[in-house]
XYZ file of C-alpha atoms in Angstrom:
206
model
C -137.257 18.626 31.774
C -138.210 16.549 34.789
C -137.827 12.939 35.862
C -139.039 10.853 38.789
C -138.292 7.348 40.077
C -140.392 5.492 42.639
C -139.560 2.296 44.521
C -142.033 0.129 46.396
C -140.402 -1.001 49.629
C -143.371 -3.214 50.568
C -147.151 -3.333 50.204
C -147.528 -0.238 52.418
C -144.559 2.056 51.711
C -143.198 3.706 48.562
C -140.186 6.049 48.354
C -139.369 8.385 45.457
C -136.821 10.822 44.118
C -137.234 13.414 41.369
C -135.201 16.063 39.578
C -136.060 18.913 37.204
C -134.033 21.558 35.396
C -134.688 24.424 33.000
C -132.795 23.989 29.739
C -133.351 27.574 28.555
C -133.934 30.988 30.080
C -133.219 31.579 33.764
C -131.448 28.623 35.338
C -133.595 26.671 37.785
C -132.841 23.243 39.245
C -134.739 21.202 41.832
C -134.195 17.850 43.486
C -136.589 16.097 45.849
C -137.038 12.938 47.906
C -140.366 11.719 49.239
C -142.168 8.825 50.881
C -145.724 7.556 51.270
C -146.946 4.891 53.680
C -150.315 3.437 54.636
C -150.911 3.466 58.399
C -154.077 1.371 58.108
C -156.000 -0.207 55.264
C -157.670 3.144 54.507
C -155.449 5.914 55.989
C -151.963 6.960 54.902
C -149.445 9.795 55.189
C -146.856 11.212 52.783
C -144.111 13.809 52.731
C -141.503 15.339 50.442
C -138.465 17.555 50.831
C -137.222 19.763 47.981
C -133.842 21.456 47.461
C -133.561 23.942 44.598
C -131.323 26.605 43.160
C -133.973 29.199 44.038
C -134.923 27.831 47.453
C -136.283 24.913 49.435
C -139.694 23.454 50.254
C -141.347 20.748 52.346
C -144.725 19.037 51.964
C -146.747 16.911 54.388
C -150.000 15.209 53.461
C -152.774 12.829 54.451
C -154.492 10.320 52.127
C -157.652 8.309 52.732
C -159.720 5.672 50.951
C -163.429 5.354 51.735
C -165.074 2.013 50.920
C -162.901 1.657 47.788
C -165.093 4.266 46.045
C -163.597 7.570 47.203
C -159.943 8.632 47.446
C -159.319 11.837 49.400
C -156.121 13.778 50.124
C -154.894 16.961 51.784
C -151.390 18.459 51.468
C -149.669 21.422 53.094
C -146.495 22.903 51.602
C -144.108 25.536 52.941
C -141.580 26.972 50.474
C -138.998 29.746 50.607
C -137.704 30.839 47.199
C -135.493 33.785 46.320
C -137.990 35.418 43.941
C -141.244 34.818 45.865
C -140.187 34.614 49.501
C -142.028 32.484 52.060
C -145.167 30.826 50.698
C -147.703 28.419 52.178
C -149.894 26.230 49.967
C -152.870 24.148 51.063
C -154.310 21.572 48.647
C -157.335 19.303 48.944
C -158.718 16.864 46.413
C -160.506 13.643 45.749
C -161.418 10.977 43.232
C -164.740 9.129 43.041
C -165.656 6.001 41.122
C -168.750 6.475 38.973
C -168.941 2.805 37.980
C -166.572 -0.081 37.256
C -164.923 1.746 34.335
C -165.236 5.494 35.021
C -164.089 7.925 37.714
C -163.973 11.697 38.244
C -161.499 13.833 40.188
C -161.223 17.370 41.564
C -158.463 19.371 43.313
C -158.320 22.864 44.804
C -155.245 24.689 46.107
C -154.531 28.146 47.494
C -151.086 29.727 47.946
C -150.497 32.565 50.408
C -147.258 34.548 50.290
C -148.349 37.165 52.794
C -149.053 39.633 49.998
C -152.477 40.966 48.998
C -152.993 38.561 46.102
C -153.293 34.818 46.638
C -152.985 32.170 43.966
C -155.941 29.814 43.597
C -156.069 26.768 41.341
C -159.027 24.519 40.545
C -158.689 21.326 38.500
C -161.188 18.632 37.564
C -161.387 15.779 35.106
C -162.554 12.280 34.277
C -160.977 8.893 33.566
C -162.543 6.052 31.621
C -161.410 2.490 30.955
C -161.854 1.212 27.407
C -161.554 -2.160 25.756
C -158.246 -4.015 25.323
C -156.800 -2.521 28.527
C -156.758 1.109 27.375
C -157.603 4.038 29.661
C -158.174 7.691 28.719
C -158.067 10.805 30.902
C -159.236 14.356 30.200
C -158.970 17.331 32.540
C -159.345 21.080 32.832
C -157.527 23.540 35.096
C -158.112 27.190 36.042
C -155.876 29.441 38.158
C -155.824 33.100 39.218
C -153.134 35.204 40.837
C -153.701 38.943 40.945
C -154.357 40.067 37.376
C -152.943 36.879 35.834
C -155.386 34.216 34.678
C -154.326 30.785 33.413
C -156.044 27.734 31.984
C -154.828 24.283 31.041
C -156.135 21.208 29.251
C -154.742 17.756 30.074
C -155.029 14.532 28.110
C -153.733 11.058 28.849
C -153.744 7.572 27.354
C -152.660 4.531 29.352
C -152.483 0.797 28.794
C -151.490 -2.192 30.866
C -149.093 -4.532 29.070
C -148.051 -7.780 30.738
C -149.131 -6.395 34.100
C -147.172 -3.135 33.707
C -148.909 0.211 33.260
C -147.613 2.700 30.665
C -149.123 6.199 30.280
C -148.542 9.079 27.865
C -149.795 12.571 28.786
C -150.046 16.002 27.195
C -150.822 19.299 28.959
C -151.340 22.649 27.228
C -151.203 25.761 29.398
C -152.280 29.314 28.532
C -151.766 32.335 30.785
C -153.060 35.857 30.270
C -151.877 39.160 31.765
C -154.061 42.221 32.288
C -152.283 44.013 29.418
C -153.483 41.307 27.005
C -150.180 39.452 26.659
C -150.460 35.680 26.322
C -148.052 32.865 27.181
C -148.239 29.248 26.002
C -146.591 26.082 27.308
C -146.831 22.455 26.207
C -145.849 19.641 28.590
C -145.312 16.098 27.318
C -145.136 13.215 29.771
C -144.380 9.509 29.815
C -144.672 7.230 32.844
C -144.672 3.519 33.488
C -143.814 0.575 35.701
C -140.239 -0.722 35.628
C -140.408 -4.230 37.027
C -142.501 -5.107 40.080
C -141.161 -2.416 42.422
C -139.851 0.473 40.288
C -141.837 3.143 38.421
C -140.628 6.116 36.384
C -141.933 9.472 35.127
C -140.416 11.782 32.493
C -141.783 15.236 31.523
C -140.616 17.703 28.890
C -141.947 21.276 28.682
C -141.725 23.489 25.637
């Protein structure tokens, strides 16, 4: 399970804290604090620090908005966990408005642990606004690390009620080993605004 709370300090800066824990299998707990601030009308920076039972991590990133039609970001993460050692992950992505109601997004990340095999992940999807304040999202994700291949489908439905956004999400992951074994995971999510300054996220994986 995982939860996240965000608080808007002002029109430019938001701070957040999140926590996740495995309820079965090998014990794994993580806590994190982060912040994001806009330096100008179109350029911002963000960062997050993570403390976990298996190790720690830190992320720094840059976000940009181009003419209110394109949102771009780049993140760099350094982590040191007991089972994987030192890893560096670079992520780039963007979102583009197609028209007044539709947008598309794409992200790509690569993780290097100093070993021969790197992990690469590509995700893309689309979002569309419907009548009565509803919004739907659909996405697809592919990743490869050595002989392991994984795919994921994501779905989301959101609606704005009295000026507050509420979203429900579902993600189904499948991973395949070279010996033919298959692993499945389902992730259910709920997020929404809590008042004018607070926002919350809750995820449950099974």
